[in-house]
mmCIF file of C-alpha atoms in Angstrom:
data_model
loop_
_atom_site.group_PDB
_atom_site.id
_atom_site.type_symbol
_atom_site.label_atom_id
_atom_site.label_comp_id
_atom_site.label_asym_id
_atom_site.label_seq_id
_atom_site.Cartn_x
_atom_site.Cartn_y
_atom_site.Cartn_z
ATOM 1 C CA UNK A 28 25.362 58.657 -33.920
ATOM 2 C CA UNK A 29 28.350 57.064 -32.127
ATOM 3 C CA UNK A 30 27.242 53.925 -29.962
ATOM 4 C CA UNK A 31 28.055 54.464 -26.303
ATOM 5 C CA UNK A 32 30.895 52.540 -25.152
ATOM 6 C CA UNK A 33 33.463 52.577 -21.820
ATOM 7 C CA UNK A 34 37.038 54.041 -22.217
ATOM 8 C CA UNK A 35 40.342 51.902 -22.669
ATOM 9 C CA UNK A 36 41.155 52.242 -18.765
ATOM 10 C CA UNK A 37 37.739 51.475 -17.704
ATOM 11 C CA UNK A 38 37.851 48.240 -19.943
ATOM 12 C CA UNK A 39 41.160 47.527 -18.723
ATOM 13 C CA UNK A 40 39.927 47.900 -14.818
ATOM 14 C CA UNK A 41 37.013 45.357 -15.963
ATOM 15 C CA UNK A 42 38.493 43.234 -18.175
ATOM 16 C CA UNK A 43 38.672 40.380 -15.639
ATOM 17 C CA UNK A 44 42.204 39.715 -15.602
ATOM 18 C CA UNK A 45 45.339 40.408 -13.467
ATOM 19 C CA UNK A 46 42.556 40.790 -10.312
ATOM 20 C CA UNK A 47 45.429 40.732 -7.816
ATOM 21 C CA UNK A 48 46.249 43.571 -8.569
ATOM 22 C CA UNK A 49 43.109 45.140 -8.638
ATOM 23 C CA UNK A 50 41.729 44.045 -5.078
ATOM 24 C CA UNK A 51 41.874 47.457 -3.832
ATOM 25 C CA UNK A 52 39.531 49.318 -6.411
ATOM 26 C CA UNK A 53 35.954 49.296 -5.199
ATOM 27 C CA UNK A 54 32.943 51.323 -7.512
ATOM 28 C CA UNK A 55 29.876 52.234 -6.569
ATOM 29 C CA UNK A 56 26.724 51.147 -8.254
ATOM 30 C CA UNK A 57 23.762 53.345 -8.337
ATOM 31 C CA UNK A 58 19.552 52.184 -8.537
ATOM 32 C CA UNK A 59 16.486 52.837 -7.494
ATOM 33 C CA UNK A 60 14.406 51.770 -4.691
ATOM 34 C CA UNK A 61 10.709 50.804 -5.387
ATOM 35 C CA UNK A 62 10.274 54.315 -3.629
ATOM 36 C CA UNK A 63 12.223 56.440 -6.272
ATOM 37 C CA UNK A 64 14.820 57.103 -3.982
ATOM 38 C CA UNK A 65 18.711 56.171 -5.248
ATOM 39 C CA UNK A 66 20.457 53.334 -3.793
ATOM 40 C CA UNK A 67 24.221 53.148 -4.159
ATOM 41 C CA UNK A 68 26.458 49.695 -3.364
ATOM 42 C CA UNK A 69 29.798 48.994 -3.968
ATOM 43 C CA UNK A 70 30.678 46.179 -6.420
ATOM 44 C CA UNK A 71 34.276 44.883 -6.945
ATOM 45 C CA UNK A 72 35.816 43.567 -10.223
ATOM 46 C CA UNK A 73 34.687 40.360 -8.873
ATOM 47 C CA UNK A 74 31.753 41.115 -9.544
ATOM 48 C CA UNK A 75 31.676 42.598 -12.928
ATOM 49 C CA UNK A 76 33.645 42.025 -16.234
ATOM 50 C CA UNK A 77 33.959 43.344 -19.529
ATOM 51 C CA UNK A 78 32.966 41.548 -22.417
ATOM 52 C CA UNK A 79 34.245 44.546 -24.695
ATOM 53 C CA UNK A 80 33.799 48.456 -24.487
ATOM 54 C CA UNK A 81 29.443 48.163 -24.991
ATOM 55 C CA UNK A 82 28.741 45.115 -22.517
ATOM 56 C CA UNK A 83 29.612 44.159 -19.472
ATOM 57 C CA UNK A 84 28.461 40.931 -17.095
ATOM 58 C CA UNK A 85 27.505 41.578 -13.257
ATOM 59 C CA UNK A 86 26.995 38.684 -10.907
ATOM 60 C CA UNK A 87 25.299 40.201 -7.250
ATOM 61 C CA UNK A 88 24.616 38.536 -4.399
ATOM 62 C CA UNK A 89 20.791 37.376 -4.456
ATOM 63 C CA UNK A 90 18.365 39.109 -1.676
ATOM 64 C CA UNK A 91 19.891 42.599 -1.971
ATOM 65 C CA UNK A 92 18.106 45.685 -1.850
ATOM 66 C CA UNK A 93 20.499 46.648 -5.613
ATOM 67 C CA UNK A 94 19.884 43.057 -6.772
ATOM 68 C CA UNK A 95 15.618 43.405 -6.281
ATOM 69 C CA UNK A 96 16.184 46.988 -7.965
ATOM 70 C CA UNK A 97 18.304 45.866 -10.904
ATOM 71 C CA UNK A 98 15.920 43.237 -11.435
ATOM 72 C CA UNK A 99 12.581 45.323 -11.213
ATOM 73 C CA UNK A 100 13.871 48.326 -13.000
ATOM 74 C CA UNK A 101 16.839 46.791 -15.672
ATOM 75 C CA UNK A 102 18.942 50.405 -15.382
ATOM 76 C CA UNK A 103 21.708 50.532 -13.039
ATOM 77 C CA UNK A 104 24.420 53.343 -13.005
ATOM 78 C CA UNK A 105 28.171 52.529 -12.975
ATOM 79 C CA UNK A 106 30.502 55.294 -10.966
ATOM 80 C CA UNK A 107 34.538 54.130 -11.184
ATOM 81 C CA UNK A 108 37.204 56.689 -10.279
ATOM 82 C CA UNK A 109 40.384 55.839 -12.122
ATOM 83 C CA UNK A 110 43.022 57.288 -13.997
ATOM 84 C CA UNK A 111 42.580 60.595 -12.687
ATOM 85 C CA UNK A 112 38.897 60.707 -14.372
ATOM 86 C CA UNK A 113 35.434 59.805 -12.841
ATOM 87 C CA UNK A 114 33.610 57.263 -15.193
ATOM 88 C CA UNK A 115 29.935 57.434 -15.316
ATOM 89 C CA UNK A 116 27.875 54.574 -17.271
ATOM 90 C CA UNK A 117 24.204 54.348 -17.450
ATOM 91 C CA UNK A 118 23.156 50.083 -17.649
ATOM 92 C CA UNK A 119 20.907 48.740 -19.383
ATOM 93 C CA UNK A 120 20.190 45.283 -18.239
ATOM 94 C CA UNK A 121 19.008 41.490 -18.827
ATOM 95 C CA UNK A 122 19.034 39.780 -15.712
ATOM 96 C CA UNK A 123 20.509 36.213 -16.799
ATOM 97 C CA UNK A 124 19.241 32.997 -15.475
ATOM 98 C CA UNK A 125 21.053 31.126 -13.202
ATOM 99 C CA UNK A 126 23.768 29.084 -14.232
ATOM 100 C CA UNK A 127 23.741 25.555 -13.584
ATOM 101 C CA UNK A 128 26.487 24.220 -10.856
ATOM 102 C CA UNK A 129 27.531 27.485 -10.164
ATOM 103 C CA UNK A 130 30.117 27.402 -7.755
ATOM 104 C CA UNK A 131 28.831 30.578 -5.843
ATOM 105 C CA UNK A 132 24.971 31.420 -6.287
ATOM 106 C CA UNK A 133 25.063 35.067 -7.911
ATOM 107 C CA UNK A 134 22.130 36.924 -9.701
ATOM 108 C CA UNK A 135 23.805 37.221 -12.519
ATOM 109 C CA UNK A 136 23.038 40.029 -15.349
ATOM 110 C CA UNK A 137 24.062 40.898 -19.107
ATOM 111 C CA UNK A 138 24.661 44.783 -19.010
ATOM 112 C CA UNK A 139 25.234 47.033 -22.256
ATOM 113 C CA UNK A 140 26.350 50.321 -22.194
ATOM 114 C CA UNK A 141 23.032 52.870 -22.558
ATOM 115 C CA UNK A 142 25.804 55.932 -22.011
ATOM 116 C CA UNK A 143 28.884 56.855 -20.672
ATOM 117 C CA UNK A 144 31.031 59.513 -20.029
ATOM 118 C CA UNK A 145 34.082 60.525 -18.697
ATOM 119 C CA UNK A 146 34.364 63.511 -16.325
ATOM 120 C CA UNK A 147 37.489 65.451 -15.060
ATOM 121 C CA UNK A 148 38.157 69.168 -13.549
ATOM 122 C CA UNK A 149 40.710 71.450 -14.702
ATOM 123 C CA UNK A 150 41.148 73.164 -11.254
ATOM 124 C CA UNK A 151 41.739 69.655 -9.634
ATOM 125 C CA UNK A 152 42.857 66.056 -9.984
ATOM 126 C CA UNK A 153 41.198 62.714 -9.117
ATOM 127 C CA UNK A 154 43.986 61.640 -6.969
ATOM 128 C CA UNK A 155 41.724 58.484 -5.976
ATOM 129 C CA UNK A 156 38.564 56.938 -5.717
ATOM 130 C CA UNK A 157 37.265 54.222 -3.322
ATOM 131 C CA UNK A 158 39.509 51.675 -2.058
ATOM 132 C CA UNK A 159 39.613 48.652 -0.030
ATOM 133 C CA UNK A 160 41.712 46.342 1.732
ATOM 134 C CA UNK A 161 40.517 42.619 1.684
ATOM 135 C CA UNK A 162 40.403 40.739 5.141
ATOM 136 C CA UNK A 163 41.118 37.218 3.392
ATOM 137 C CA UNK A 164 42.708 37.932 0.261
ATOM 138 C CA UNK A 165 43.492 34.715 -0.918
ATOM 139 C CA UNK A 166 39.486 33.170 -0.316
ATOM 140 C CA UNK A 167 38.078 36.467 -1.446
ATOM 141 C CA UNK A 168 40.309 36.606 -5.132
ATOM 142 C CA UNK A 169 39.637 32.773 -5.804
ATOM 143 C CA UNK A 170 36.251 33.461 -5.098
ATOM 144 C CA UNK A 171 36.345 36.543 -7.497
ATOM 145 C CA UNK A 172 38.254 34.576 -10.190
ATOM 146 C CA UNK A 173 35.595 31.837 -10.381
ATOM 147 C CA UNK A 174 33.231 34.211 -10.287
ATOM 148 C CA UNK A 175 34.819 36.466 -13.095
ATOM 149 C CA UNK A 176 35.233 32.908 -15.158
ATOM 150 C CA UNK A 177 31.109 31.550 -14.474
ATOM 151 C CA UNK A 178 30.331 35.343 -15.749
ATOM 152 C CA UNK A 179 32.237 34.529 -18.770
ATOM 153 C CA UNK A 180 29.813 31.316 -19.649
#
């Protein structure tokens, strides 16, 4: 049995580098509420990296409705849209403890990859999936890029 793992363009999305050019890609992150309904957030690559292609760091702001889920449950679900393919990767997690003189106070969590899998249609393309456009670009990639480096601890 193969060991579930992320693609090469989902690594490369994740891999915590070049984030400049990255700022516009937003994913959605999928859990469930303490009343079995799903939850979905969007999370930046600021706020996840790739170790390798089986585990991944996340650092979420603390108080959140995903955060409190993530933490009670330790699943999450991953949805990226890139390279004309949806990406769909089922978490399992270790919620980390915090890290000492951390210059922005993140839950932080150790992720590996339970499952993935790639999805596509041959009667359409994934042209796109969500985007953003920062309002402070400069305060919100520094912020992502120490981020991205305390993750990496």
């Amino acid at each position: 049995m193969q060991t579930p793992r992320i693609g090469k363009k989902l690594f490369s999305l994740l891999d915590g580098k070049g984030l400049e050019n990255k700022q516009h890609e937003a994913m959605m992150l999928l859990t469930v509420t303490e009343d079995q309904w799903p939850h979905i957030a969007m999370i930046s690559v600021g706020e996840i990296v790739a170790l390798d292609e089986r585990n991944l760091r996340l650092a979420l702001w603390p108080g959140t409705t995903t955060t409190s889920n993530m933490i009670r449950t330790g699943k999450a679900t991953l949805a990226v849209f890139i390279g004309g393919k949806a990406h769909y990767v089922r978490l399992s997690l270790e919620h980390l403890p915090a890290l000492p003189g951390a210059k922005h106070v993140r839950e932080r969590f150790a992720a590996q990859v339970f499952a993935a899998r790639e999805d596509s249609a041959q009667y359409a393309d994934i042209v796109s999936g969500v985007t953003v456009r920062l309002k402070e670009p400069e305060a919100v990639l520094n912020r992502w890029k120490e981020t991205v480096a305390e993750l990496l601890m």
